[in-house]
Short mmCIF file of C-alpha atoms in Angstrom, two decimals:
data_model
loop_
_atom_site.label_atom_id
_atom_site.label_comp_id
_atom_site.label_asym_id
_atom_site.label_seq_id
_atom_site.Cartn_x
_atom_site.Cartn_y
_atom_site.Cartn_z
CA MET A 804 -39.00 -9.61 15.81
CA ARG A 805 -38.47 -6.24 16.11
CA GLU A 806 -37.98 -7.58 20.42
CA LEU A 807 -34.90 -9.27 19.33
CA ILE A 808 -33.15 -6.45 17.73
CA PRO A 809 -31.32 -5.78 21.04
CA TRP A 810 -30.15 -8.80 21.94
CA LEU A 811 -28.95 -10.17 18.47
CA ARG A 812 -26.91 -6.75 18.32
CA LEU A 813 -25.34 -8.10 21.69
CA ILE A 814 -24.49 -11.73 20.47
CA PHE A 815 -23.31 -10.53 16.72
CA GLN A 816 -20.87 -8.47 18.70
CA ARG A 817 -19.26 -12.31 18.43
CA LYS A 818 -19.92 -12.92 14.79
CA GLY A 819 -16.31 -14.73 14.91
CA ARG A 820 -17.25 -16.97 16.97
CA LEU A 821 -20.74 -17.42 15.59
CA VAL A 822 -19.65 -18.54 11.99
CA LEU A 823 -16.87 -20.41 13.07
CA GLY A 824 -19.18 -22.39 15.29
CA GLY A 825 -22.06 -22.41 11.99
CA GLY A 826 -19.46 -23.74 10.04
CA LEU A 827 -18.36 -26.33 12.49
CA ILE A 828 -22.18 -27.22 12.21
CA LEU A 829 -22.18 -27.92 8.87
CA LEU A 830 -19.08 -29.52 8.98
CA THR A 831 -20.37 -32.78 10.89
CA VAL A 832 -23.83 -32.57 9.35
CA LEU A 833 -21.84 -32.48 6.00
CA SER A 834 -19.66 -35.42 6.84
CA ALA A 835 -22.70 -37.73 7.59
CA VAL A 836 -24.67 -36.73 4.38
CA GLY A 837 -21.14 -37.64 2.16
CA LEU A 838 -20.51 -41.08 4.86
CA LEU A 839 -23.85 -41.84 3.59
CA GLY A 840 -23.81 -41.18 0.47
CA LEU A 841 -20.11 -42.57 -0.41
CA SER A 842 -21.25 -45.40 1.93
CA GLY A 843 -24.25 -46.11 -0.32
CA TRP A 844 -21.91 -45.46 -3.76
CA PHE A 845 -19.76 -48.08 -2.40
CA LEU A 846 -22.07 -51.13 -1.70
CA THR A 847 -23.72 -50.47 -4.65
CA ALA A 848 -20.32 -50.48 -7.04
CA SER A 849 -19.04 -53.05 -5.21
CA ALA A 850 -22.59 -55.39 -5.46
CA VAL A 851 -22.23 -54.93 -9.30
CA THR A 852 -19.13 -54.84 -10.12
CA GLY A 853 -19.47 -58.99 -7.59
CA ALA A 854 -22.45 -59.93 -9.92
CA LEU A 855 -20.49 -58.82 -12.99
CA VAL A 856 -17.36 -61.28 -12.24
CA ALA A 857 -19.57 -63.79 -11.67
CA GLN A 858 -21.04 -63.56 -14.52
CA GLY A 859 -17.57 -63.82 -16.51
CA ILE A 860 -17.55 -60.08 -17.22
CA ASN A 861 -14.52 -58.16 -16.79
CA ALA A 862 -15.17 -55.77 -14.48
CA THR A 863 -12.65 -54.21 -11.70
CA LEU A 864 -13.46 -51.52 -8.90
CA ASN A 865 -10.98 -48.97 -6.90
CA ILE A 866 -11.20 -49.64 -3.47
CA TYR A 867 -9.05 -47.79 -2.08
CA VAL A 868 -10.30 -44.39 -3.48
CA PRO A 869 -13.83 -44.88 -1.89
CA GLY A 870 -12.55 -46.50 1.00
CA GLY A 871 -10.65 -44.13 2.30
CA GLY A 872 -12.87 -41.42 1.45
CA ILE A 873 -15.32 -43.45 4.05
CA ARG A 874 -12.54 -43.47 7.22
CA PHE A 875 -12.47 -39.82 6.12
CA PHE A 876 -15.80 -38.89 6.47
CA ALA A 877 -16.25 -41.03 9.77
CA VAL A 878 -13.50 -39.93 11.04
CA THR A 879 -14.00 -35.81 10.08
CA ARG A 880 -18.00 -36.04 11.44
CA THR A 881 -16.60 -37.46 14.93
CA VAL A 882 -13.63 -35.25 15.55
CA ALA A 883 -16.06 -31.93 14.30
CA ARG A 884 -19.04 -32.99 15.89
CA TYR A 885 -16.14 -33.19 19.47
CA VAL A 886 -15.02 -29.63 18.20
CA GLU A 887 -18.45 -28.28 18.12
CA ARG A 888 -19.39 -29.28 20.80
CA VAL A 889 -16.69 -28.11 22.89
CA PHE A 890 -16.93 -24.92 20.75
CA ASN A 891 -19.94 -24.19 20.69
CA HIS A 892 -20.53 -24.96 24.28
CA ASP A 893 -18.03 -22.57 25.10
CA THR A 894 -19.32 -19.85 22.53
CA VAL A 895 -22.83 -20.23 24.78
CA LEU A 896 -21.03 -19.53 27.82
CA ARG A 897 -19.44 -16.58 26.89
CA LEU A 898 -23.19 -15.47 24.93
CA LEU A 899 -24.58 -16.11 28.43
CA ALA A 900 -21.55 -14.12 30.14
CA ASP A 901 -22.68 -10.91 28.18
CA LEU A 902 -26.62 -11.53 28.59
CA ARG A 903 -26.13 -12.21 32.15
CA VAL A 904 -24.07 -8.52 32.47
CA ARG A 905 -26.33 -6.23 30.19
CA LEU A 906 -29.37 -7.50 32.52
CA PHE A 907 -27.21 -6.97 35.51
CA ALA A 908 -25.84 -3.45 34.18
CA THR A 909 -29.57 -2.82 33.46
CA LEU A 910 -31.39 -3.64 36.40
CA ALA A 911 -28.61 -1.20 38.56
CA ARG A 912 -29.07 1.34 37.08
CA GLN A 913 -32.78 0.55 37.64
CA LEU A 914 -35.27 3.26 39.18
CA PRO A 915 -35.49 2.34 42.79
CA GLN A 916 -39.67 2.93 42.30
CA GLU A 917 -38.84 0.75 39.94
CA ARG A 918 -37.26 -2.23 42.07
CA ILE A 919 -39.56 -1.92 44.78
CA GLN A 920 -42.74 -2.53 42.39
CA ALA A 921 -41.75 -5.87 41.28
CA ARG A 922 -40.87 -9.08 42.90
CA ALA A 923 -37.73 -11.07 43.76
CA SER A 924 -39.14 -13.64 41.93
CA ASP A 925 -40.07 -11.51 39.15
CA ARG A 926 -35.98 -11.03 39.20
CA LEU A 927 -34.89 -14.10 39.61
CA SER A 928 -36.30 -15.65 36.55
CA ARG A 929 -34.98 -12.97 34.16
CA LEU A 930 -31.60 -14.11 35.23
CA VAL A 931 -32.47 -17.08 34.47
CA GLN A 932 -35.65 -18.39 32.69
CA ASP A 933 -35.95 -15.26 30.23
CA ILE A 934 -32.01 -15.35 29.56
CA ASP A 935 -31.58 -18.22 29.00
CA ALA A 936 -34.56 -18.67 26.26
CA LEU A 937 -32.08 -15.61 24.09
CA ASP A 938 -29.06 -17.71 24.79
CA ASN A 939 -30.87 -19.90 22.54
CA LEU A 940 -31.37 -17.41 20.02
CA TYR A 941 -27.38 -18.96 18.41
CA LEU A 942 -27.25 -22.65 18.92
CA ARG A 943 -31.09 -23.51 18.53
CA LEU A 944 -32.23 -20.97 15.98
CA LEU A 945 -29.61 -19.18 14.18
CA ALA A 946 -27.11 -22.13 13.60
CA PRO A 947 -29.05 -24.46 12.91
CA LEU A 948 -31.57 -23.13 10.47
CA GLY A 949 -28.25 -21.37 8.25
CA VAL A 950 -26.81 -25.20 8.37
CA ALA A 951 -30.02 -26.56 6.96
CA LEU A 952 -30.09 -24.24 4.17
CA LEU A 953 -26.93 -24.69 2.84
CA ALA A 954 -27.04 -28.61 3.48
CA SER A 955 -30.41 -28.41 1.24
CA LEU A 956 -28.67 -26.36 -1.16
CA VAL A 957 -25.52 -28.95 -1.06
CA VAL A 958 -27.78 -32.26 -1.75
CA SER A 959 -29.66 -30.16 -4.18
CA ALA A 960 -26.79 -29.44 -5.78
CA LEU A 961 -25.72 -33.03 -5.26
CA ALA A 962 -28.91 -34.38 -7.31
CA LEU A 963 -27.67 -32.59 -10.50
CA LEU A 964 -25.20 -35.40 -11.34
CA VAL A 965 -28.99 -37.23 -11.96
CA SER A 966 -31.55 -34.07 -13.26
CA ILE A 967 -31.57 -30.92 -13.14
CA ASP A 968 -35.62 -31.97 -12.71
CA LEU A 969 -34.22 -33.85 -9.61
CA ALA A 970 -32.37 -30.97 -8.10
CA LEU A 971 -35.33 -28.44 -8.39
CA VAL A 972 -37.94 -31.06 -7.01
CA LEU A 973 -35.80 -31.52 -3.60
CA LEU A 974 -34.76 -27.91 -3.71
CA GLY A 975 -38.47 -27.13 -3.49
CA VAL A 976 -39.84 -30.10 -0.34
CA PHE A 977 -36.67 -28.96 1.10
CA VAL A 978 -37.58 -25.16 0.59
CA ALA A 979 -41.37 -25.86 2.15
CA LEU A 980 -40.58 -27.84 4.49
CA LEU A 981 -37.92 -25.70 6.35
CA PHE A 982 -41.24 -22.99 6.18
CA ILE A 983 -43.39 -24.93 7.85
CA ILE A 984 -41.64 -26.32 10.59
CA THR A 985 -40.14 -22.73 10.98
CA LEU A 986 -42.51 -19.87 10.52
CA GLY A 987 -45.13 -22.36 10.72
CA LEU A 988 -44.62 -23.84 13.80
CA ALA A 989 -43.74 -20.90 15.55
CA ARG A 990 -46.87 -18.63 14.26
CA ALA A 991 -49.06 -21.89 15.35
CA ASN A 992 -47.15 -22.27 18.47
CA VAL A 993 -46.23 -18.55 19.77
CA HIS A 994 -49.26 -17.38 21.83
CA ARG A 995 -48.88 -20.82 24.09
CA THR A 996 -45.41 -20.91 24.41
CA SER A 997 -45.70 -16.79 25.07
CA GLN A 998 -48.54 -17.85 28.09
CA ARG A 999 -46.82 -20.84 29.43
CA VAL A 1000 -43.43 -18.17 30.03
CA ASP A 1001 -45.70 -16.46 31.50
CA ALA A 1002 -47.30 -18.49 33.66
CA LEU A 1003 -43.80 -20.46 34.85
CA GLU A 1004 -43.03 -16.64 36.14
CA THR A 1005 -46.23 -17.09 37.71
CA ILE A 1006 -45.72 -20.26 39.99
CA ARG A 1007 -42.03 -19.68 40.65
CA GLY A 1008 -43.15 -16.06 42.21
CA ARG A 1009 -45.65 -17.69 43.94
CA VAL A 1010 -43.69 -21.27 44.93
CA ILE A 1011 -41.21 -18.60 46.37
CA GLU A 1012 -43.96 -16.30 48.62
CA THR A 1013 -45.14 -19.95 49.90
CA LEU A 1014 -41.81 -20.70 50.31
CA GLU A 1015 -41.39 -17.42 52.44
CA GLY A 1016 -44.40 -17.16 54.34
CA GLN A 1017 -44.45 -20.83 55.62
CA ALA A 1018 -44.23 -20.24 58.99
CA GLU A 1019 -47.62 -17.70 58.99
CA LEU A 1020 -48.95 -20.19 55.89
CA ARG A 1021 -48.82 -23.27 59.26
CA ALA A 1022 -49.83 -20.87 61.82
CA ALA A 1023 -52.99 -20.07 60.46
CA GLY A 1024 -54.04 -23.85 58.76
CA LEU A 1025 -53.92 -21.84 55.10
CA MET A 1026 -50.69 -24.40 53.62
CA GLY A 1027 -52.94 -26.92 52.00
CA ASP A 1028 -55.03 -24.93 50.37
CA HIS A 1029 -51.47 -22.63 48.95
CA SER A 1030 -50.25 -25.78 48.15
CA SER A 1031 -53.61 -27.18 46.26
CA ARG A 1032 -53.36 -23.97 44.16
CA LEU A 1033 -49.70 -24.18 43.24
CA MET A 1034 -51.09 -28.17 41.83
CA ALA A 1035 -53.49 -25.58 40.29
CA ASP A 1036 -51.77 -23.54 38.63
CA ASP A 1037 -49.23 -26.26 37.39
CA LEU A 1038 -51.92 -28.59 35.84
CA ALA A 1039 -52.85 -25.51 33.76
CA MET A 1040 -49.90 -24.27 32.75
CA MET A 1041 -49.40 -27.97 31.44
CA GLU A 1042 -52.12 -28.42 28.80
CA PRO A 1043 -50.15 -25.63 26.40
CA GLN A 1044 -47.11 -27.26 27.41
CA LEU A 1045 -48.80 -30.22 25.99
CA ALA A 1046 -50.49 -28.99 22.72
CA THR A 1047 -46.94 -27.39 21.97
CA GLU A 1048 -45.78 -30.90 22.59
CA ARG A 1049 -47.91 -32.84 20.74
CA SER A 1050 -47.19 -29.78 17.22
CA VAL A 1051 -43.01 -31.10 17.59
CA ALA A 1052 -44.30 -34.32 17.06
CA TRP A 1053 -46.05 -34.04 14.49
CA ALA A 1054 -43.58 -31.39 12.37
CA GLN A 1055 -40.45 -34.13 13.96
CA GLY A 1056 -42.70 -36.91 11.91
CA LEU A 1057 -43.31 -34.71 9.11
CA ILE A 1058 -39.90 -34.10 8.68
CA THR A 1059 -38.80 -38.18 8.68
CA TRP A 1060 -42.21 -38.47 5.78
CA SER A 1061 -40.66 -35.84 3.49
CA LEU A 1062 -37.40 -37.17 3.88
CA GLN A 1063 -38.22 -40.49 2.85
CA GLY A 1064 -40.59 -39.27 0.31
CA ALA A 1065 -37.66 -37.65 -1.21
CA MET A 1066 -35.73 -40.57 -1.11
CA LEU A 1067 -38.10 -42.85 -2.57
CA VAL A 1068 -38.15 -39.89 -5.44
CA ALA A 1069 -34.33 -39.69 -5.70
CA LEU A 1070 -34.83 -42.76 -6.26
CA ILE A 1071 -37.25 -42.27 -9.16
CA PHE A 1072 -35.59 -40.15 -10.94
CA GLY A 1073 -32.42 -42.15 -10.55
CA LEU A 1074 -33.79 -45.28 -11.82
CA ALA A 1075 -35.13 -43.69 -15.40
CA ALA A 1076 -31.86 -41.79 -15.63
CA PHE A 1077 -30.32 -45.30 -15.25
CA GLY A 1078 -32.33 -46.80 -17.47
CA SER A 1079 -31.48 -44.03 -20.43
CA GLY A 1080 -28.00 -44.82 -19.17
CA THR A 1081 -27.15 -41.06 -18.53
CA VAL A 1082 -26.02 -42.08 -14.74
CA SER A 1083 -24.60 -45.52 -13.11
CA GLY A 1084 -25.81 -47.94 -10.59
CA PRO A 1085 -24.18 -46.77 -7.91
CA VAL A 1086 -24.89 -43.18 -7.69
CA VAL A 1087 -28.77 -43.61 -7.75
CA VAL A 1088 -27.61 -44.83 -4.01
CA LEU A 1089 -25.08 -42.35 -3.68
CA ILE A 1090 -28.47 -39.27 -4.11
CA ALA A 1091 -31.02 -40.82 -2.34
CA LEU A 1092 -28.90 -41.86 0.62
CA ALA A 1093 -27.25 -38.75 0.75
CA LEU A 1094 -30.59 -37.50 1.61
CA LEU A 1095 -31.41 -38.95 4.98
CA GLY A 1096 -28.19 -37.36 6.25
CA LEU A 1097 -30.06 -34.23 6.17
CA GLY A 1098 -32.61 -35.69 8.88
CA GLU A 1099 -29.43 -34.77 11.81
CA VAL A 1100 -30.09 -30.74 11.58
CA PHE A 1101 -34.37 -30.43 10.17
CA ILE A 1102 -34.85 -33.08 13.28
CA ASN A 1103 -33.75 -30.73 15.82
CA LEU A 1104 -35.34 -27.18 14.76
CA PRO A 1105 -39.28 -27.81 15.18
CA GLN A 1106 -38.68 -28.34 19.24
CA ALA A 1107 -36.49 -24.99 18.37
CA PHE A 1108 -39.25 -22.75 16.47
CA ALA A 1109 -41.89 -23.82 18.68
CA ASP A 1110 -40.67 -22.12 21.82
CA TYR A 1111 -40.40 -18.92 19.42
CA GLY A 1112 -43.05 -17.91 20.72
CA GLY A 1113 -42.37 -17.94 24.59
CA THR A 1114 -38.07 -16.57 23.36
CA VAL A 1115 -39.71 -13.52 22.13
CA ALA A 1116 -42.08 -12.74 25.26
CA SER A 1117 -38.31 -12.69 26.53
CA ALA A 1118 -36.86 -10.41 25.27
CA ARG A 1119 -39.59 -8.39 24.54
CA ARG A 1120 -40.10 -8.59 29.08
CA LEU A 1121 -36.20 -8.12 29.51
CA ASN A 1122 -36.82 -4.97 27.48
CA HIS A 1123 -39.30 -3.79 29.51
CA GLU A 1124 -36.89 -3.41 31.69
CA ALA A 1125 -34.69 -2.01 29.90
CA ARG A 1126 -37.31 1.14 29.52
CA HIS A 1127 -36.84 1.71 33.18
CA GLU A 1128 -32.94 2.16 32.73
CA MET A 1129 -31.97 5.39 34.63
CA PRO A 1130 -29.31 7.34 31.97
CA GLU A 1131 -25.99 7.26 32.18
CA ARG A 1132 -24.01 10.76 34.10
CA ALA A 1133 -20.78 11.36 35.16
CA PRO A 1134 -20.01 12.40 38.69
CA ILE A 1135 -19.91 16.15 39.95
CA ASP A 1136 -17.16 17.52 39.68
CA ASP A 1137 -17.43 20.88 39.32
CA TRP A 1138 -19.52 21.62 42.26
CA THR A 1139 -19.70 25.45 42.93
CA SER A 1140 -20.97 25.51 46.96
CA PRO A 1141 -20.00 21.76 48.19
CA GLY A 1142 -21.82 20.49 50.80
CA ALA A 1143 -25.92 22.91 50.05
CA LEU A 1144 -28.77 20.98 49.30
CA GLU A 1145 -31.95 22.59 48.56
CA TRP A 1146 -35.17 20.78 48.06
CA ARG A 1147 -37.30 23.36 46.08
CA ASP A 1148 -41.01 23.14 45.34
CA ILE A 1149 -40.56 19.56 45.23
CA SER A 1150 -43.30 16.85 44.88
CA PHE A 1151 -43.14 12.84 44.14
CA GLY A 1152 -45.37 10.22 44.06
CA TYR A 1153 -45.07 6.30 43.50
CA SER A 1154 -48.59 6.86 41.61
CA GLU A 1155 -50.31 10.17 40.45
CA GLN A 1156 -53.47 9.77 43.34
CA THR A 1157 -51.47 10.19 46.15
CA PRO A 1158 -48.44 12.08 45.92
CA VAL A 1159 -45.65 11.35 49.21
CA VAL A 1160 -44.02 14.70 48.89
CA ASP A 1161 -46.32 17.70 47.58
CA HIS A 1162 -44.27 21.30 46.34
CA PHE A 1163 -42.10 20.33 49.30
CA SER A 1164 -39.01 23.44 49.62
CA LEU A 1165 -36.20 23.13 51.74
CA ARG A 1166 -32.84 25.01 51.80
CA LEU A 1167 -29.70 23.61 53.33
CA ALA A 1168 -26.30 25.86 53.77
CA PRO A 1169 -22.91 23.97 53.83
CA GLY A 1170 -22.56 22.89 57.43
CA ASP A 1171 -26.57 22.79 58.11
CA GLN A 1172 -28.03 19.88 60.01
CA VAL A 1173 -31.39 19.29 60.10
CA GLY A 1174 -33.91 16.77 61.79
CA ILE A 1175 -37.33 15.61 59.82
CA ILE A 1176 -39.62 14.38 61.94
CA GLY A 1177 -42.54 12.88 61.07
CA VAL A 1178 -45.01 9.80 60.76
CA SER A 1179 -44.52 7.00 59.19
CA GLY A 1180 -45.77 7.97 54.85
CA SER A 1181 -45.23 11.13 55.50
CA GLY A 1182 -42.69 11.03 52.84
CA LYS A 1183 -38.88 11.66 55.37
CA SER A 1184 -37.48 8.76 53.27
CA THR A 1185 -38.29 10.19 50.13
CA LEU A 1186 -37.07 13.24 50.68
CA GLY A 1187 -33.41 11.63 51.12
CA ASP A 1188 -34.62 9.53 48.22
CA LEU A 1189 -34.64 12.85 46.77
CA ALA A 1190 -31.55 14.13 47.79
CA ALA A 1191 -29.25 10.88 47.86
CA GLY A 1192 -31.19 10.99 43.23
CA LEU A 1193 -32.53 7.57 44.02
CA VAL A 1194 -35.73 8.96 42.63
CA THR A 1195 -36.83 12.03 40.25
CA PRO A 1196 -39.41 14.43 41.54
CA ASP A 1197 -42.37 14.46 39.15
CA SER A 1198 -41.92 18.38 39.44
CA GLY A 1199 -39.98 20.86 40.78
CA GLU A 1200 -36.08 20.72 41.24
CA MET A 1201 -33.20 19.52 42.98
CA LEU A 1202 -30.03 21.17 43.76
CA CYS A 1203 -26.75 18.90 44.68
CA HIS A 1204 -23.62 21.37 45.91
CA GLY A 1205 -25.55 24.60 44.51
CA ARG A 1206 -25.93 23.38 40.90
CA PRO A 1207 -29.06 21.16 39.69
CA TRP A 1208 -27.96 17.55 38.51
CA TRP A 1209 -30.85 15.42 38.31
CA PRO A 1210 -30.30 11.85 38.20
CA ALA A 1211 -26.25 11.44 38.72
CA ASN A 1212 -26.99 7.39 37.55
CA GLY A 1213 -28.85 7.19 40.96
CA SER A 1214 -25.90 6.95 42.92
CA GLY A 1215 -25.22 9.14 45.90
CA VAL A 1216 -21.62 8.72 46.12
CA LEU A 1217 -21.37 10.71 42.84
CA ARG A 1218 -23.63 13.11 43.71
CA GLY A 1219 -21.07 13.28 47.00
CA VAL A 1220 -23.74 12.52 49.73
CA ALA A 1221 -23.31 9.33 51.70
CA TYR A 1222 -26.49 7.95 52.50
CA LEU A 1223 -27.98 5.46 55.29
CA THR A 1224 -31.42 4.04 54.23
CA GLN A 1225 -34.23 2.81 56.06
CA ARG A 1226 -33.59 -0.67 54.65
CA THR A 1227 -29.54 -1.34 54.74
CA HIS A 1228 -28.10 -4.36 53.41
CA LEU A 1229 -24.63 -6.45 54.01
CA PHE A 1230 -23.11 -8.46 51.95
CA ASN A 1231 -22.43 -12.70 52.37
CA GLY A 1232 -19.16 -11.23 52.34
CA THR A 1233 -16.94 -10.72 55.57
CA LEU A 1234 -16.87 -7.28 57.57
CA GLN A 1235 -13.50 -5.83 56.11
CA GLU A 1236 -14.89 -6.93 52.46
CA ASN A 1237 -18.71 -5.03 53.50
CA LEU A 1238 -16.66 -2.30 54.91
CA ARG A 1239 -14.41 -1.57 52.15
CA MET A 1240 -17.29 -1.35 50.06
CA ALA A 1241 -17.08 2.40 50.55
CA ARG A 1242 -14.16 2.82 49.38
CA PRO A 1243 -11.98 0.57 47.11
CA ASP A 1244 -8.26 2.82 49.05
CA VAL A 1245 -9.85 2.89 52.78
CA SER A 1246 -7.00 2.07 54.90
CA ALA A 1247 -7.71 -0.27 58.48
CA GLY A 1248 -6.81 2.81 60.61
CA GLU A 1249 -9.83 4.65 58.84
CA ILE A 1250 -11.82 1.04 59.42
CA TRP A 1251 -11.06 0.89 63.00
CA HIS A 1252 -12.11 5.00 63.94
CA ALA A 1253 -15.61 4.18 61.89
CA LEU A 1254 -16.06 1.57 63.82
CA GLU A 1255 -15.16 3.03 67.01
CA VAL A 1256 -17.51 5.95 66.06
CA VAL A 1257 -19.79 3.58 65.34
CA GLN A 1258 -19.32 2.12 69.45
CA MET A 1259 -18.57 -1.48 67.71
CA ALA A 1260 -14.16 -1.09 67.81
CA LYS A 1261 -14.35 -3.22 71.04
CA ALA A 1262 -16.56 -6.35 70.20
CA VAL A 1263 -14.99 -6.23 66.70
CA ASP A 1264 -11.35 -6.79 68.57
CA GLN A 1265 -14.04 -9.45 70.80
CA TRP A 1266 -14.50 -11.17 67.98
CA PRO A 1267 -12.00 -14.54 67.24
CA LEU A 1268 -11.44 -13.15 62.96
CA GLY A 1269 -11.76 -9.81 63.79
CA LEU A 1270 -12.51 -8.00 60.62
CA MET A 1271 -12.05 -11.23 58.34
CA THR A 1272 -15.60 -12.11 60.67
CA TRP A 1273 -18.10 -13.59 58.21
CA VAL A 1274 -21.43 -11.61 58.24
CA GLY A 1275 -23.75 -14.06 56.34
CA GLU A 1276 -26.47 -13.90 53.90
CA ALA A 1277 -27.84 -9.97 54.75
CA GLY A 1278 -25.70 -10.07 57.52
CA ARG A 1279 -28.04 -13.09 59.51
CA GLN A 1280 -24.61 -13.59 61.93
CA LEU A 1281 -24.86 -10.02 63.39
CA SER A 1282 -27.72 -8.77 65.56
CA GLY A 1283 -30.04 -6.01 64.02
CA GLY A 1284 -28.40 -3.67 65.83
CA GLU A 1285 -24.73 -4.89 65.29
CA ALA A 1286 -26.07 -4.63 61.80
CA ARG A 1287 -27.53 -1.71 61.36
CA ARG A 1288 -24.09 0.16 63.16
CA ILE A 1289 -21.24 -1.58 60.62
CA ALA A 1290 -23.61 0.03 57.84
CA LEU A 1291 -23.85 3.39 58.64
CA ALA A 1292 -19.99 2.75 59.49
CA ARG A 1293 -19.96 2.25 55.84
CA THR A 1294 -22.01 5.19 55.01
CA LEU A 1295 -19.33 7.50 57.06
CA LEU A 1296 -16.23 5.79 55.14
CA LEU A 1297 -17.17 7.13 52.34
CA LYS A 1298 -16.76 10.82 53.73
CA ALA A 1299 -19.37 12.38 51.81
CA PRO A 1300 -20.30 16.51 52.56
CA VAL A 1301 -23.48 15.79 52.47
CA VAL A 1302 -24.74 12.56 55.54
CA ILE A 1303 -28.12 11.51 55.07
CA LEU A 1304 -29.61 9.84 58.32
CA ASP A 1305 -32.65 7.33 57.96
CA GLU A 1306 -33.22 5.89 61.27
CA PRO A 1307 -29.80 5.59 62.15
CA PHE A 1308 -30.07 4.27 65.67
CA THR A 1309 -33.12 1.59 64.80
CA GLY A 1310 -32.18 -1.66 66.88
CA LEU A 1311 -30.44 -0.08 69.79
CA ASP A 1312 -30.78 0.26 73.45
CA GLN A 1313 -30.92 4.04 74.60
CA ASP A 1314 -27.87 3.60 76.03
CA THR A 1315 -25.95 2.18 73.22
CA ALA A 1316 -27.18 5.83 70.83
CA GLU A 1317 -26.88 8.12 73.12
CA ARG A 1318 -22.44 7.27 72.89
CA LEU A 1319 -24.00 6.45 68.84
CA SER A 1320 -24.99 10.65 69.09
CA ALA A 1321 -21.99 11.51 70.73
CA ALA A 1322 -19.00 10.30 68.21
CA LEU A 1323 -21.54 11.17 65.87
CA ALA A 1324 -22.09 15.05 66.79
CA THR A 1325 -17.95 15.04 66.78
CA GLU A 1326 -17.61 13.09 63.50
CA LEU A 1327 -19.97 14.91 61.31
CA SER A 1328 -19.18 18.51 62.27
CA GLY A 1329 -18.88 20.72 59.62
CA LYS A 1330 -20.87 18.86 57.21
CA THR A 1331 -24.30 18.82 56.14
CA VAL A 1332 -26.57 17.02 57.34
CA VAL A 1333 -30.42 15.71 57.16
CA ALA A 1334 -31.56 12.78 59.97
CA LEU A 1335 -34.73 11.11 59.00
CA ALA A 1336 -36.83 9.75 62.52
CA HIS A 1337 -40.14 9.16 63.45
CA ASP A 1338 -40.24 11.39 66.15
CA GLU A 1339 -37.37 13.81 68.37
CA SER A 1340 -35.98 11.07 70.24
CA ALA A 1341 -34.78 8.96 67.69
CA LEU A 1342 -32.53 11.78 66.50
CA PRO A 1343 -28.76 11.73 66.48
CA ASN A 1344 -27.98 15.63 67.92
CA VAL A 1345 -29.22 18.05 65.03
CA HIS A 1346 -29.43 22.22 64.70
CA ARG A 1347 -33.40 22.54 63.84
CA VAL A 1348 -35.85 19.30 63.71
CA ILE A 1349 -38.66 20.39 60.85
CA ARG A 1350 -41.99 18.41 61.63
CA LEU A 1351 -44.06 16.57 58.55
CA ASP A 1352 -47.55 16.93 59.49
#
């Protein structure tokens, strides 16, 4: 249960809507109970009155009051059900928004090394499967259980019309039934549903990987093997699911048998009370039929509580994501030395056995421009990540603008650092929208100047839609070199005193790279620049070059 507590706190922030939604469900159930009970009383009273009249006995029955009551309960049940569905589904959509925003905010503040180690399919499972599981906490678990308890108390209180003994017996039956179909069913299926949640995530990941790599799989003749493996995984996942469904069916059968048994018990107690003259025949039928109205709320509980283990497993995985969340930090606003950058005896590794950076030290004065070169895996990009505040050093200290600050919410702009990463991403929008992400207040003149620096102004000017050109998902409407230069223009628009460029000329021909290098020399004059590349020919103009072994 403790895994659910953080998410329950988030859900209960809308407690007013939750209480009102639960009240509408309760009103619907009580209207059904009242409709069945009063209808049974009215039919029985009408039959008894007719029999007495047929025997010549003077008897009367007011048909207007119970008839009006039946119409009232029928209309109330219909209206309450409609309003409850609309209102509670609106509440659920609001809860989904709260849960997704909370999760997205957590993922956005996550350390980059954690994002690298997780698959895209895992993120998809978090956003879809796990959030949907938590969404059921209110509408399928909390609200129905609370309504079932209150409705059981109301019907048990109604049984006091017959006798205290009947009320106590019915209350005992309801409590035992609720205990079995909630706690008992949840405990019996907790491992099965938890395993099914994990298996579903694994299958989703394998399906996505198969689709992404289907060209290579077909070329190697392995598509059939992967398809067979997916089918085997799916069949293995279905076994615990079928076992869970069987237990749900048994529980729903138990509910039906228990309520019918309770109705029989009510009839027996009622007939005994009728024989002693303490209660009328119509009241006996009223109590018996009122019990059937509880089936509407009881019958939905087994499926929800059978899936309780999966809900807890989803909450556990979401909580695991939150443990890697970076702490909130405010932007630096008291730089003692703007542009100064220093790696002070820094060590960092993605695993303890293989450090990528080992006791690295380098100090850059404001305005210093240095190129760092080395083979793949030598730690060039890691040094850039450290300077931008994207990863946390295992030891040592990273100083930015003359003071230690670690980490600054994982965002280089909060540290006055503009970072062109080795792998950049363009969003599925227009060229202008992608560039304005650097600064919302950026002017059109600044955008065109940045495009001139990266040697893209003439090309964009010739495009039919210009800045309104749609770049497509991940910039697929552009060539690799064009996408890289657009990302570089976005980096320059940040106007940060420290600029880190990781392989800035990737995808460019030599002539374009030379013109871009010359433009960057002017644009970055006076800024602290760290350029990262595999060899010196791929660097822009810098003051000095450092080679990593």
